[in-house]
Amino acid sequence: MIDPNTRRDGKRLKDINLTDDEWQAMNKLVNILEDFAGATEYLGGSNYTTISLMYSLLAVISNKMIPDDSNVEVIDLTSPNTAFDDDVGYEDAPEDEITQQPKRRKINNTPQNCFELEKRVKAALYQSINHYWEVPQEQGMLAALLDPRFKDLEFTSETLRLQTHEQLKDAYKNMKILTNEHQEIL
């Protein structure tokens, strides 16, 4: 005969088990988030985190997250609400159960909509990167070009590489002109 507590625990476990679609979605999400984990590890082990390092890592990750179509939901990143606000509630303990905690978390066990979840998460991450790490492209690219670790600019397109080289040449010419003008004044 099965103990009533074991039966109740078994029922609760069955209620919160993931569906096959949810497991597949979780595996895809792990693959997406591996890049963030790697970047976090790399930055955490770095003695001197520079804008060139940050920009190059974010550029690589961001390029992998670019939405492939324009039908992507725009997320309000200024809202205090989270994706989990509707998924957890609280329920009273059954009257026959004596407990020190009168309320416990109730998990929403409704199967989640996994349709295009990978696409939606990538789009949300892409929007978040652009919102929270808004480094002007010119500054980030020039910093990377001047950093010996990233000077080849392998993390970006050939067009942007050439454009960055031209910007550096222009900045050099402008500095040279300013320096000459300053020396003439003295």
Tab-separated table of C-alpha atoms in Angstrom:
chain	number	residue	atom	x	y	z
A	1	MET	CA	0.000	0.000	0.000
A	2	ILE	CA	1.300	3.458	-0.966
A	3	ASP	CA	1.714	6.069	1.717
A	4	PRO	CA	-0.734	9.024	1.234
A	5	ASN	CA	2.158	11.529	1.364
A	6	THR	CA	3.996	9.640	-1.375
A	7	ARG	CA	0.832	9.542	-3.468
A	8	ARG	CA	0.302	13.299	-2.997
A	9	ASP	CA	3.974	14.009	-3.846
A	10	GLY	CA	3.681	11.807	-6.934
A	11	LYS	CA	0.575	13.674	-8.053
A	12	ARG	CA	2.254	17.070	-7.556
A	13	LEU	CA	5.339	15.887	-9.461
A	14	LYS	CA	3.176	14.677	-12.328
A	15	ASP	CA	1.408	18.038	-12.387
A	16	ILE	CA	4.649	19.979	-12.808
A	17	ASN	CA	6.473	17.652	-15.216
A	18	LEU	CA	7.449	19.227	-18.495
A	19	THR	CA	5.897	18.121	-21.767
A	20	ASP	CA	8.072	16.867	-24.638
A	21	ASP	CA	7.682	20.239	-26.380
A	22	GLU	CA	8.820	22.022	-23.232
A	23	TRP	CA	11.896	19.764	-22.927
A	24	GLN	CA	12.813	20.452	-26.561
A	25	ALA	CA	12.358	24.172	-25.984
A	26	MET	CA	14.558	23.988	-22.875
A	27	ASN	CA	17.340	22.321	-24.882
A	28	LYS	CA	17.152	25.080	-27.493
A	29	LEU	CA	17.223	27.746	-24.779
A	30	VAL	CA	20.310	26.163	-23.223
A	31	ASN	CA	22.068	26.431	-26.598
A	32	ILE	CA	21.106	30.092	-26.891
A	33	LEU	CA	22.231	30.933	-23.363
A	34	GLU	CA	25.585	29.122	-23.683
A	35	ASP	CA	26.999	32.162	-25.492
A	36	PHE	CA	26.017	34.392	-22.582
A	37	ALA	CA	27.541	31.965	-20.087
A	38	GLY	CA	30.787	31.868	-22.076
A	39	ALA	CA	30.942	35.658	-22.324
A	40	THR	CA	30.243	36.012	-18.601
A	41	GLU	CA	33.016	33.549	-17.772
A	42	TYR	CA	35.420	35.316	-20.111
A	43	LEU	CA	34.625	38.745	-18.679
A	44	GLY	CA	34.817	37.427	-15.123
A	45	GLY	CA	38.300	36.038	-15.741
A	46	SER	CA	39.551	39.200	-17.408
A	47	ASN	CA	41.822	41.444	-15.371
A	48	TYR	CA	40.894	44.545	-17.334
A	49	THR	CA	37.518	44.670	-18.982
A	50	THR	CA	37.675	47.278	-21.715
A	51	ILE	CA	35.056	48.722	-24.029
A	52	SER	CA	36.732	46.925	-26.928
A	53	LEU	CA	36.352	43.585	-25.145
A	54	MET	CA	32.739	44.260	-24.214
A	55	TYR	CA	31.858	45.552	-27.668
A	56	SER	CA	33.399	42.615	-29.514
A	57	LEU	CA	31.699	40.034	-27.270
A	58	LEU	CA	28.342	41.774	-27.503
A	59	ALA	CA	28.686	42.123	-31.277
A	60	VAL	CA	29.288	38.380	-31.670
A	61	ILE	CA	26.370	37.466	-29.403
A	62	SER	CA	24.081	40.100	-30.893
A	63	ASN	CA	24.742	38.841	-34.430
A	64	LYS	CA	23.588	35.372	-33.356
A	65	MET	CA	20.382	36.839	-31.894
A	66	ILE	CA	19.301	39.053	-34.808
A	67	PRO	CA	15.639	38.300	-35.561
A	68	ASP	CA	15.177	36.783	-39.001
A	69	ASP	CA	11.946	38.616	-39.728
A	70	SER	CA	10.238	41.855	-38.869
A	71	ASN	CA	7.176	40.244	-37.235
A	72	VAL	CA	8.817	40.235	-33.828
A	73	GLU	CA	7.013	41.420	-30.727
A	74	VAL	CA	8.576	44.588	-29.333
A	75	ILE	CA	9.190	44.265	-25.617
A	76	ASP	CA	8.764	47.168	-23.200
A	77	LEU	CA	12.054	46.929	-21.318
A	78	THR	CA	11.095	49.797	-19.020
A	79	SER	CA	8.146	47.897	-17.507
A	80	PRO	CA	8.682	46.394	-14.036
A	81	ASN	CA	6.593	43.337	-15.003
A	82	THR	CA	8.406	40.117	-15.791
A	83	ALA	CA	7.578	37.089	-17.886
A	84	PHE	CA	6.901	35.136	-14.703
A	85	ASP	CA	4.365	37.432	-13.045
A	86	ASP	CA	1.376	35.309	-14.089
A	87	ASP	CA	2.966	31.891	-13.549
A	88	VAL	CA	3.263	31.744	-9.767
A	89	GLY	CA	0.434	32.206	-7.337
A	90	TYR	CA	-0.113	31.337	-3.711
A	91	GLU	CA	-2.555	28.881	-2.272
A	92	ASP	CA	-3.680	28.088	1.259
A	93	ALA	CA	-2.604	24.779	2.715
A	94	PRO	CA	-5.395	22.183	2.892
A	95	GLU	CA	-7.361	22.420	6.142
A	96	ASP	CA	-6.353	18.920	7.236
A	97	GLU	CA	-2.650	19.753	6.848
A	98	ILE	CA	-0.967	21.376	9.823
A	99	THR	CA	1.847	23.602	8.716
A	100	GLN	CA	3.894	26.488	9.994
A	101	GLN	CA	3.615	28.212	6.644
A	102	PRO	CA	-0.076	28.858	5.960
A	103	LYS	CA	0.545	29.743	2.319
A	104	ARG	CA	2.679	27.958	-0.234
A	105	ARG	CA	3.605	28.690	-3.792
A	106	LYS	CA	1.281	27.366	-6.393
A	107	ILE	CA	2.958	26.530	-9.672
A	108	ASN	CA	1.050	27.101	-12.864
A	109	ASN	CA	1.233	23.678	-14.486
A	110	THR	CA	-0.486	24.635	-17.717
A	111	PRO	CA	1.701	23.566	-20.652
A	112	GLN	CA	3.501	26.591	-22.015
A	113	ASN	CA	3.267	27.806	-25.578
A	114	CYS	CA	6.584	26.640	-27.047
A	115	PHE	CA	5.699	27.613	-30.615
A	116	GLU	CA	8.636	29.645	-31.954
A	117	LEU	CA	9.925	30.100	-28.399
A	118	GLU	CA	13.526	30.063	-29.611
A	119	LYS	CA	12.747	32.884	-32.043
A	120	ARG	CA	10.921	34.918	-29.384
A	121	VAL	CA	13.714	34.500	-26.817
A	122	LYS	CA	16.393	35.454	-29.351
A	123	ALA	CA	14.397	38.549	-30.300
A	124	ALA	CA	13.972	39.523	-26.637
A	125	LEU	CA	17.687	39.044	-25.964
A	126	TYR	CA	18.585	41.047	-29.068
A	127	GLN	CA	16.335	43.911	-27.948
A	128	SER	CA	17.784	43.744	-24.434
A	129	ILE	CA	21.382	43.869	-25.649
A	130	ASN	CA	20.608	46.903	-27.786
A	131	HIS	CA	18.717	48.595	-24.951
A	132	TYR	CA	21.068	47.981	-22.019
A	133	TRP	CA	24.430	47.968	-23.815
A	134	GLU	CA	23.940	50.893	-26.114
A	135	VAL	CA	27.543	51.679	-27.046
A	136	PRO	CA	27.782	53.901	-30.106
A	137	GLN	CA	29.019	51.696	-32.920
A	138	GLU	CA	31.765	54.082	-33.986
A	139	GLN	CA	33.277	54.242	-30.491
A	140	GLY	CA	33.062	50.497	-29.938
A	141	MET	CA	34.580	49.688	-33.317
A	142	LEU	CA	37.415	52.220	-32.960
A	143	ALA	CA	38.199	50.869	-29.493
A	144	ALA	CA	38.310	47.328	-30.880
A	145	LEU	CA	40.504	48.394	-33.812
A	146	LEU	CA	43.017	49.980	-31.434
A	147	ASP	CA	43.037	46.951	-29.107
A	148	PRO	CA	45.698	44.413	-30.211
A	149	ARG	CA	43.386	41.530	-29.234
A	150	PHE	CA	40.642	42.583	-31.649
A	151	LYS	CA	42.409	44.781	-34.214
A	152	ASP	CA	41.506	42.432	-37.073
A	153	LEU	CA	37.808	43.070	-36.340
A	154	GLU	CA	36.974	39.467	-37.210
A	155	PHE	CA	33.676	39.723	-35.336
A	156	THR	CA	32.112	42.065	-37.871
A	157	SER	CA	31.430	42.459	-41.583
A	158	GLU	CA	34.011	43.532	-44.160
A	159	THR	CA	32.015	46.701	-44.868
A	160	LEU	CA	32.071	47.748	-41.215
A	161	ARG	CA	35.792	46.898	-41.000
A	162	LEU	CA	36.600	49.209	-43.916
A	163	GLN	CA	34.334	51.925	-42.532
A	164	THR	CA	36.096	51.737	-39.151
A	165	HIS	CA	39.529	52.009	-40.780
A	166	GLU	CA	38.329	55.111	-42.642
A	167	GLN	CA	36.985	56.617	-39.409
A	168	LEU	CA	40.353	56.067	-37.733
A	169	LYS	CA	42.156	57.719	-40.657
A	170	ASP	CA	39.759	60.682	-40.488
A	171	ALA	CA	40.215	60.985	-36.719
A	172	TYR	CA	43.996	60.907	-37.195
A	173	LYS	CA	43.857	63.620	-39.874
A	174	ASN	CA	41.662	65.799	-37.646
A	175	MET	CA	44.002	65.364	-34.683
A	176	LYS	CA	46.988	66.177	-36.879
A	177	ILE	CA	45.320	69.384	-38.076
A	178	LEU	CA	44.418	70.378	-34.497
A	179	THR	CA	47.957	69.649	-33.306
A	180	ASN	CA	49.486	71.738	-36.105
A	181	GLU	CA	47.105	74.629	-35.372
A	182	HIS	CA	47.939	74.447	-31.663
A	183	GLN	CA	51.687	74.479	-32.361
A	184	GLU	CA	51.337	77.499	-34.678
A	185	ILE	CA	49.584	79.436	-31.907
A	186	LEU	CA	52.441	78.757	-29.498
